[in-house]
PDB file of C-alpha atoms in Angstrom:
ATOM      1  CA  ASN A   1       0.055   0.145   0.037  1.00 66.00           C
ATOM      2  CA  ALA A   2       2.330   2.740  -1.591  1.00 78.00           C
ATOM      3  CA  GLY A   3      -0.232   5.832  -1.103  1.00 93.00           C
ATOM      4  CA  VAL A   4       0.935   9.024  -2.440  1.00 96.00           C
ATOM      5  CA  THR A   5       4.849   8.800  -2.948  1.00 96.00           C
ATOM      6  CA  GLN A   6       7.394  11.945  -3.571  1.00 97.00           C
ATOM      7  CA  THR A   7      10.585  11.734  -4.639  1.00 97.00           C
ATOM      8  CA  PRO A   8      12.981  13.348  -4.220  1.00 97.00           C
ATOM      9  CA  LYS A   9      12.974  13.681  -0.731  1.00 96.00           C
ATOM     10  CA  PHE A  10      15.733  15.912  -0.902  1.00 96.00           C
ATOM     11  CA  ARG A  11      17.504  18.491  -3.092  1.00 96.00           C
ATOM     12  CA  ILE A  12      19.774  21.363  -3.155  1.00 96.00           C
ATOM     13  CA  LEU A  13      19.130  23.571  -6.086  1.00 96.00           C
ATOM     14  CA  LYS A  14      21.026  26.741  -7.644  1.00 96.00           C
ATOM     15  CA  ILE A  15      19.857  29.727  -7.793  1.00 97.00           C
ATOM     16  CA  GLY A  16      17.796  29.733 -10.970  1.00 96.00           C
ATOM     17  CA  GLN A  17      18.305  26.213 -11.782  1.00 96.00           C
ATOM     18  CA  SER A  18      14.833  24.600 -12.747  1.00 95.00           C
ATOM     19  CA  MET A  19      13.988  20.784 -11.579  1.00 96.00           C
ATOM     20  CA  THR A  20      10.780  18.810 -11.277  1.00 97.00           C
ATOM     21  CA  LEU A  21       9.708  17.027  -7.941  1.00 98.00           C
ATOM     22  CA  GLN A  22       7.218  14.077  -8.292  1.00 98.00           C
ATOM     23  CA  CYS A  23       4.710  12.835  -7.337  1.00 98.00           C
ATOM     24  CA  THR A  24       2.316   9.484  -8.873  1.00 97.00           C
ATOM     25  CA  GLN A  25      -0.347   8.001  -6.372  1.00 96.00           C
ATOM     26  CA  ASP A  26      -1.875   3.913  -6.752  1.00 95.00           C
ATOM     27  CA  MET A  27      -5.864   5.221  -5.047  1.00 91.00           C
ATOM     28  CA  ASN A  28      -7.730   5.787  -8.294  1.00 91.00           C
ATOM     29  CA  HIS A  29      -8.055   9.679  -6.471  1.00 91.00           C
ATOM     30  CA  ASN A  30      -9.395  12.202  -8.519  1.00 90.00           C
ATOM     31  CA  TYR A  31      -8.037  15.397  -6.932  1.00 92.00           C
ATOM     32  CA  MET A  32      -4.130  15.909  -5.945  1.00 94.00           C
ATOM     33  CA  TYR A  33      -2.908  19.055  -4.726  1.00 95.00           C
ATOM     34  CA  TRP A  34       0.618  20.348  -3.932  1.00 97.00           C
ATOM     35  CA  TYR A  35       1.637  22.400  -0.496  1.00 97.00           C
ATOM     36  CA  ARG A  36       4.528  23.792   0.720  1.00 97.00           C
ATOM     37  CA  GLN A  37       5.440  24.233   4.527  1.00 96.00           C
ATOM     38  CA  ASP A  38       7.973  26.829   6.094  1.00 94.00           C
ATOM     39  CA  PRO A  39       8.491  27.194   9.348  1.00 85.00           C
ATOM     40  CA  GLY A  40       5.410  28.571  11.501  1.00 79.00           C
ATOM     41  CA  MET A  41       3.637  28.950   8.672  1.00 82.00           C
ATOM     42  CA  GLY A  42       1.704  26.032   7.602  1.00 86.00           C
ATOM     43  CA  LEU A  43       0.400  24.226   5.234  1.00 93.00           C
ATOM     44  CA  LYS A  44      -0.113  26.736   1.707  1.00 94.00           C
ATOM     45  CA  LEU A  45      -1.850  25.429  -1.464  1.00 94.00           C
ATOM     46  CA  ILE A  46       0.443  25.644  -4.818  1.00 96.00           C
ATOM     47  CA  TYR A  47      -1.844  23.794  -7.380  1.00 96.00           C
ATOM     48  CA  TYR A  48      -4.187  21.360  -6.745  1.00 93.00           C
ATOM     49  CA  SER A  49      -6.196  18.853  -9.758  1.00 93.00           C
ATOM     50  CA  VAL A  50      -9.719  17.510  -9.678  1.00 89.00           C
ATOM     51  CA  GLY A  51      -8.488  15.323 -12.532  1.00 90.00           C
ATOM     52  CA  ALA A  52      -6.298  14.300 -16.058  1.00 92.00           C
ATOM     53  CA  GLY A  53      -6.305  17.611 -17.980  1.00 93.00           C
ATOM     54  CA  ILE A  54      -7.641  19.581 -15.077  1.00 93.00           C
ATOM     55  CA  THR A  55      -5.420  21.838 -12.422  1.00 94.00           C
ATOM     56  CA  ASP A  56      -5.745  24.905 -11.143  1.00 93.00           C
ATOM     57  CA  LYS A  57      -4.468  27.753  -8.565  1.00 94.00           C
ATOM     58  CA  GLY A  58      -4.078  27.941  -4.768  1.00 92.00           C
ATOM     59  CA  GLU A  59      -2.833  30.537  -2.764  1.00 91.00           C
ATOM     60  CA  VAL A  60       0.725  30.697  -4.311  1.00 95.00           C
ATOM     61  CA  PRO A  61       1.595  29.350  -7.339  1.00 96.00           C
ATOM     62  CA  ASN A  62       3.471  32.111  -8.387  1.00 96.00           C
ATOM     63  CA  GLY A  63       7.190  30.330  -9.951  1.00 95.00           C
ATOM     64  CA  TYR A  64       5.225  27.433 -10.056  1.00 97.00           C
ATOM     65  CA  ASN A  65       4.234  25.175 -12.986  1.00 97.00           C
ATOM     66  CA  VAL A  66       1.627  22.051 -12.744  1.00 97.00           C
ATOM     67  CA  SER A  67       0.178  19.264 -15.589  1.00 95.00           C
ATOM     68  CA  ARG A  68      -1.800  16.328 -14.962  1.00 96.00           C
ATOM     69  CA  SER A  69      -1.858  14.060 -18.164  1.00 96.00           C
ATOM     70  CA  THR A  70      -2.613  10.532 -15.753  1.00 96.00           C
ATOM     71  CA  THR A  71      -4.854   9.840 -12.890  1.00 94.00           C
ATOM     72  CA  GLU A  72      -1.742   8.876 -10.602  1.00 96.00           C
ATOM     73  CA  ASP A  73       0.833  11.595 -10.919  1.00 97.00           C
ATOM     74  CA  PHE A  74       1.001  15.225 -10.600  1.00 98.00           C
ATOM     75  CA  PRO A  75       5.154  16.808 -11.745  1.00 98.00           C
ATOM     76  CA  LEU A  76       5.600  20.207  -9.951  1.00 98.00           C
ATOM     77  CA  ARG A  77       7.936  22.425 -11.867  1.00 97.00           C
ATOM     78  CA  LEU A  78      10.253  25.290 -10.607  1.00 95.00           C
ATOM     79  CA  GLU A  79      11.834  26.677 -13.718  1.00 89.00           C
ATOM     80  CA  LEU A  80      14.315  29.653 -12.072  1.00 93.00           C
ATOM     81  CA  ALA A  81      14.979  28.523  -9.008  1.00 94.00           C
ATOM     82  CA  ALA A  82      14.420  31.043  -6.245  1.00 96.00           C
ATOM     83  CA  PRO A  83      15.642  31.404  -2.176  1.00 95.00           C
ATOM     84  CA  SER A  84      12.191  32.129  -1.595  1.00 95.00           C
ATOM     85  CA  GLN A  85      11.257  28.352  -3.430  1.00 96.00           C
ATOM     86  CA  THR A  86      13.266  27.145   0.223  1.00 97.00           C
ATOM     87  CA  SER A  87      10.954  24.738   1.750  1.00 97.00           C
ATOM     88  CA  VAL A  88       9.260  21.247   2.183  1.00 97.00           C
ATOM     89  CA  TYR A  89       6.759  19.826   0.006  1.00 98.00           C
ATOM     90  CA  PHE A  90       3.945  18.559  -0.072  1.00 98.00           C
ATOM     91  CA  CYS A  91       1.369  15.939  -2.034  1.00 97.00           C
ATOM     92  CA  ALA A  92      -1.894  14.890  -1.448  1.00 95.00           C
ATOM     93  CA  SER A  93      -5.047  12.723  -3.169  1.00 93.00           C
ATOM     94  CA  SER A  94      -7.842  13.016  -2.258  1.00 90.00           C
ATOM     95  CA  PRO A  95     -11.161  10.742  -3.752  1.00 86.00           C
ATOM     96  CA  ARG A  96     -13.733  12.839  -5.682  1.00 72.00           C
ATOM     97  CA  GLY A  97     -16.973  12.833  -3.272  1.00 58.00           C
ATOM     98  CA  GLY A  98     -20.310  14.510  -4.095  1.00 50.00           C
ATOM     99  CA  GLY A  99     -22.569  15.717  -1.559  1.00 50.00           C
ATOM    100  CA  SER A 100     -22.269  16.071   2.508  1.00 49.00           C
ATOM    101  CA  SER A 101     -20.994  12.817   2.786  1.00 46.00           C
ATOM    102  CA  GLY A 102     -19.100  12.522  -0.403  1.00 49.00           C
ATOM    103  CA  ASN A 103     -16.425  14.245   0.037  1.00 60.00           C
ATOM    104  CA  GLN A 104     -13.192  12.885   1.938  1.00 76.00           C
ATOM    105  CA  PRO A 105     -10.041  14.010   3.438  1.00 83.00           C
ATOM    106  CA  GLN A 106      -6.681  14.149   2.133  1.00 89.00           C
ATOM    107  CA  HIS A 107      -3.165  11.741   1.991  1.00 92.00           C
ATOM    108  CA  PHE A 108      -0.094  12.946   1.990  1.00 95.00           C
ATOM    109  CA  GLY A 109       2.743  12.196   0.906  1.00 96.00           C
ATOM    110  CA  ASP A 110       6.011  12.457   2.839  1.00 96.00           C
ATOM    111  CA  GLY A 111       7.097  15.310   1.203  1.00 97.00           C
ATOM    112  CA  THR A 112      10.494  16.854  -0.644  1.00 97.00           C
ATOM    113  CA  ARG A 113      12.752  19.002   1.086  1.00 97.00           C
ATOM    114  CA  LEU A 114      14.527  21.650  -1.135  1.00 97.00           C
ATOM    115  CA  SER A 115      17.104  23.791  -0.452  1.00 96.00           C
ATOM    116  CA  ILE A 116      17.680  26.916  -2.913  1.00 96.00           C
ATOM    117  CA  LEU A 117      20.848  28.562  -2.260  1.00 93.00           C
TER     118      LEU A 117
ATOM    119  CA  GLN B   1      -6.932  37.398  10.796  1.00 69.00           C
ATOM    120  CA  LYS B   2      -5.638  34.190   9.884  1.00 77.00           C
ATOM    121  CA  GLU B   3      -8.667  31.877   8.793  1.00 90.00           C
ATOM    122  CA  VAL B   4      -7.407  29.151  11.682  1.00 93.00           C
ATOM    123  CA  GLU B   5      -5.181  29.760  14.219  1.00 93.00           C
ATOM    124  CA  GLN B   6      -3.599  27.717  16.608  1.00 93.00           C
ATOM    125  CA  ASP B   7      -1.049  28.157  19.087  1.00 86.00           C
ATOM    126  CA  PRO B   8       2.830  26.972  17.925  1.00 82.00           C
ATOM    127  CA  GLY B   9       3.337  25.644  21.191  1.00 84.00           C
ATOM    128  CA  PRO B  10       5.515  23.486  22.154  1.00 91.00           C
ATOM    129  CA  LEU B  11       3.036  21.508  24.635  1.00 94.00           C
ATOM    130  CA  SER B  12       4.615  19.712  27.185  1.00 96.00           C
ATOM    131  CA  VAL B  13       2.768  17.321  29.622  1.00 96.00           C
ATOM    132  CA  PRO B  14       3.285  14.057  31.194  1.00 97.00           C
ATOM    133  CA  GLU B  15       2.411  10.326  29.639  1.00 97.00           C
ATOM    134  CA  GLY B  16      -1.178  10.021  30.690  1.00 97.00           C
ATOM    135  CA  ALA B  17      -2.474  12.796  30.723  1.00 97.00           C
ATOM    136  CA  ILE B  18      -5.420  14.002  28.723  1.00 97.00           C
ATOM    137  CA  VAL B  19      -3.715  16.964  25.725  1.00 97.00           C
ATOM    138  CA  SER B  20      -6.542  20.086  24.900  1.00 96.00           C
ATOM    139  CA  LEU B  21      -5.399  21.513  21.682  1.00 97.00           C
ATOM    140  CA  ASN B  22      -7.258  24.154  20.519  1.00 96.00           C
ATOM    141  CA  CYS B  23      -8.058  25.759  16.991  1.00 96.00           C
ATOM    142  CA  THR B  24     -10.620  29.007  16.289  1.00 96.00           C
ATOM    143  CA  TYR B  25     -11.419  29.770  12.536  1.00 96.00           C
ATOM    144  CA  SER B  26     -13.382  32.828  10.362  1.00 95.00           C
ATOM    145  CA  ASN B  27     -14.683  31.612   7.977  1.00 93.00           C
ATOM    146  CA  SER B  28     -18.464  31.131   8.588  1.00 92.00           C
ATOM    147  CA  ALA B  29     -18.320  28.947   5.254  1.00 90.00           C
ATOM    148  CA  PHE B  30     -15.830  26.087   6.953  1.00 92.00           C
ATOM    149  CA  GLN B  31     -18.166  22.748   6.911  1.00 90.00           C
ATOM    150  CA  TYR B  32     -15.202  20.030   6.532  1.00 90.00           C
ATOM    151  CA  PHE B  33     -12.985  20.101  10.293  1.00 92.00           C
ATOM    152  CA  MET B  34      -9.499  17.693   9.947  1.00 93.00           C
ATOM    153  CA  TRP B  35      -6.899  17.195  12.015  1.00 96.00           C
ATOM    154  CA  TYR B  36      -3.363  16.143  11.509  1.00 96.00           C
ATOM    155  CA  ARG B  37      -0.850  14.794  12.937  1.00 97.00           C
ATOM    156  CA  GLN B  38       2.820  15.187  11.546  1.00 96.00           C
ATOM    157  CA  TYR B  39       5.418  13.185  12.777  1.00 96.00           C
ATOM    158  CA  SER B  40       9.454  14.726  11.926  1.00 92.00           C
ATOM    159  CA  ARG B  41      10.262  14.244   8.689  1.00 91.00           C
ATOM    160  CA  LYS B  42       7.199  12.862   7.909  1.00 94.00           C
ATOM    161  CA  GLY B  43       4.639  14.195   6.068  1.00 95.00           C
ATOM    162  CA  PRO B  44       0.904  14.747   7.891  1.00 96.00           C
ATOM    163  CA  GLU B  45      -1.658  12.226   8.443  1.00 95.00           C
ATOM    164  CA  LEU B  46      -4.830  11.707   8.737  1.00 93.00           C
ATOM    165  CA  LEU B  47      -6.471  11.586  12.256  1.00 94.00           C
ATOM    166  CA  MET B  48      -9.663  12.826  12.718  1.00 92.00           C
ATOM    167  CA  TYR B  49     -12.221  14.181  10.174  1.00 89.00           C
ATOM    168  CA  THR B  50     -16.172  15.953  11.057  1.00 88.00           C
ATOM    169  CA  TYR B  51     -18.481  17.559   9.414  1.00 85.00           C
ATOM    170  CA  SER B  52     -20.489  20.373  10.535  1.00 84.00           C
ATOM    171  CA  SER B  53     -20.619  20.806  14.199  1.00 83.00           C
ATOM    172  CA  GLY B  54     -20.536  17.783  16.485  1.00 85.00           C
ATOM    173  CA  ASN B  55     -18.481  15.467  18.266  1.00 90.00           C
ATOM    174  CA  LYS B  56     -16.422  12.965  16.968  1.00 92.00           C
ATOM    175  CA  GLU B  57     -14.692   9.617  19.263  1.00 94.00           C
ATOM    176  CA  ASP B  58     -12.095   7.385  17.800  1.00 93.00           C
ATOM    177  CA  GLY B  59     -10.648   5.566  20.489  1.00 95.00           C
ATOM    178  CA  ARG B  60      -8.627   7.804  22.551  1.00 97.00           C
ATOM    179  CA  PHE B  61      -9.163  10.876  20.444  1.00 97.00           C
ATOM    180  CA  THR B  62     -12.155  12.745  20.358  1.00 96.00           C
ATOM    181  CA  ALA B  63     -12.506  15.574  18.055  1.00 96.00           C
ATOM    182  CA  GLN B  64     -15.209  18.696  18.861  1.00 95.00           C
ATOM    183  CA  VAL B  65     -16.473  20.825  16.406  1.00 95.00           C
ATOM    184  CA  ASP B  66     -18.376  23.924  17.465  1.00 93.00           C
ATOM    185  CA  LYS B  67     -19.201  26.382  15.155  1.00 92.00           C
ATOM    186  CA  SER B  68     -21.454  28.266  16.986  1.00 92.00           C
ATOM    187  CA  SER B  69     -17.865  30.074  18.427  1.00 93.00           C
ATOM    188  CA  LYS B  70     -15.962  29.015  15.331  1.00 94.00           C
ATOM    189  CA  TYR B  71     -13.777  26.509  17.922  1.00 95.00           C
ATOM    190  CA  ILE B  72     -12.381  23.124  16.645  1.00 96.00           C
ATOM    191  CA  SER B  73     -10.599  20.840  19.711  1.00 96.00           C
ATOM    192  CA  LEU B  74      -9.379  17.585  19.946  1.00 97.00           C
ATOM    193  CA  PHE B  75      -8.639  15.687  22.555  1.00 97.00           C
ATOM    194  CA  ILE B  76      -6.008  12.867  23.194  1.00 97.00           C
ATOM    195  CA  ARG B  77      -6.458  10.479  26.866  1.00 97.00           C
ATOM    196  CA  ASP B  78      -4.088   9.020  28.319  1.00 97.00           C
ATOM    197  CA  SER B  79      -1.049  11.192  26.354  1.00 97.00           C
ATOM    198  CA  GLN B  80       2.014   8.198  25.697  1.00 97.00           C
ATOM    199  CA  PRO B  81       5.295   9.600  24.264  1.00 96.00           C
ATOM    200  CA  SER B  82       4.675   7.312  20.266  1.00 96.00           C
ATOM    201  CA  ASP B  83       1.949  11.068  20.596  1.00 97.00           C
ATOM    202  CA  SER B  84       4.674  13.619  20.395  1.00 97.00           C
ATOM    203  CA  ALA B  85       4.452  14.964  17.169  1.00 96.00           C
ATOM    204  CA  THR B  86       3.534  18.323  15.548  1.00 95.00           C
ATOM    205  CA  TYR B  87      -0.853  19.006  15.495  1.00 97.00           C
ATOM    206  CA  LEU B  88      -2.647  19.938  12.208  1.00 96.00           C
ATOM    207  CA  CYS B  89      -5.904  21.287  12.019  1.00 96.00           C
ATOM    208  CA  ALA B  90      -7.652  22.508   9.196  1.00 94.00           C
ATOM    209  CA  GLY B  91     -11.237  24.287   7.664  1.00 92.00           C
ATOM    210  CA  GLY B  92     -12.315  24.423   4.318  1.00 88.00           C
ATOM    211  CA  GLY B  93     -15.963  24.956   3.071  1.00 83.00           C
ATOM    212  CA  THR B  94     -15.402  21.235   1.007  1.00 77.00           C
ATOM    213  CA  ALA B  95     -12.931  18.834   2.227  1.00 71.00           C
ATOM    214  CA  SER B  96     -10.542  19.891  -0.823  1.00 76.00           C
ATOM    215  CA  LYS B  97     -10.680  23.116   0.219  1.00 81.00           C
ATOM    216  CA  LEU B  98      -8.427  22.998   3.090  1.00 88.00           C
ATOM    217  CA  THR B  99      -6.730  26.253   5.101  1.00 92.00           C
ATOM    218  CA  PHE B 100      -4.432  24.885   7.435  1.00 94.00           C
ATOM    219  CA  GLY B 101      -3.258  26.172  11.058  1.00 94.00           C
ATOM    220  CA  THR B 102       0.423  26.431  11.556  1.00 93.00           C
ATOM    221  CA  GLY B 103       0.781  23.448  14.101  1.00 94.00           C
ATOM    222  CA  THR B 104       0.388  22.817  17.402  1.00 95.00           C
ATOM    223  CA  ARG B 105       3.810  21.192  18.916  1.00 95.00           C
ATOM    224  CA  LEU B 106       3.457  18.420  21.267  1.00 96.00           C
ATOM    225  CA  GLN B 107       5.762  16.400  23.626  1.00 96.00           C
ATOM    226  CA  VAL B 108       4.783  13.500  26.106  1.00 97.00           C
ATOM    227  CA  THR B 109       7.211  12.984  28.184  1.00 95.00           C
ATOM    228  CA  LEU B 110       7.891   9.713  30.028  1.00 91.00           C
TER     229      LEU B 110
END
């Protein structure tokens, strides 16, 4: 039971470099999310997707891009890394629900710790 | 004002104590409330999930939601050292659009 898998676990980037954070889930969940977690700031939503081919911005999307070509995968792209993007990034997923009893909670991966120097 | 406010702690209690963790929220549209537990260097793990007001119990854990005062609580009975973690509360108009608190760090000592 893998759940939500994120790779890599750790990464150091130089300013201006680009990279893709990978996220895959094996629970056939429709909804997927990317958050960043900074000390004392809680989890902030970057982007989310309600299904393959559909993505939307969250609270802090600037500097990031996403795509969702399959149900399982939801990669997060940093094009020009900046020190302000040093953070822990979490991917999450949840099944689609309808009505008051159908909404389902999110399940998280173990994160990618990213440092930009 | 943050939409979800949570005391960061740390909160230190002896083993066996009853722990009370609390959050306040400001958005009246919130219907879904969750508590996540996060161990160091791990992802948040769902602990309790509540829709609208009321209580929900699961083993040693009880979640309470009071929508009239916009107050959510998590009680842990017979606390164990393994309960030492950061506890995140979250609320949302839907379960897919959550606003998280900053987390309360709990330390249960022997």
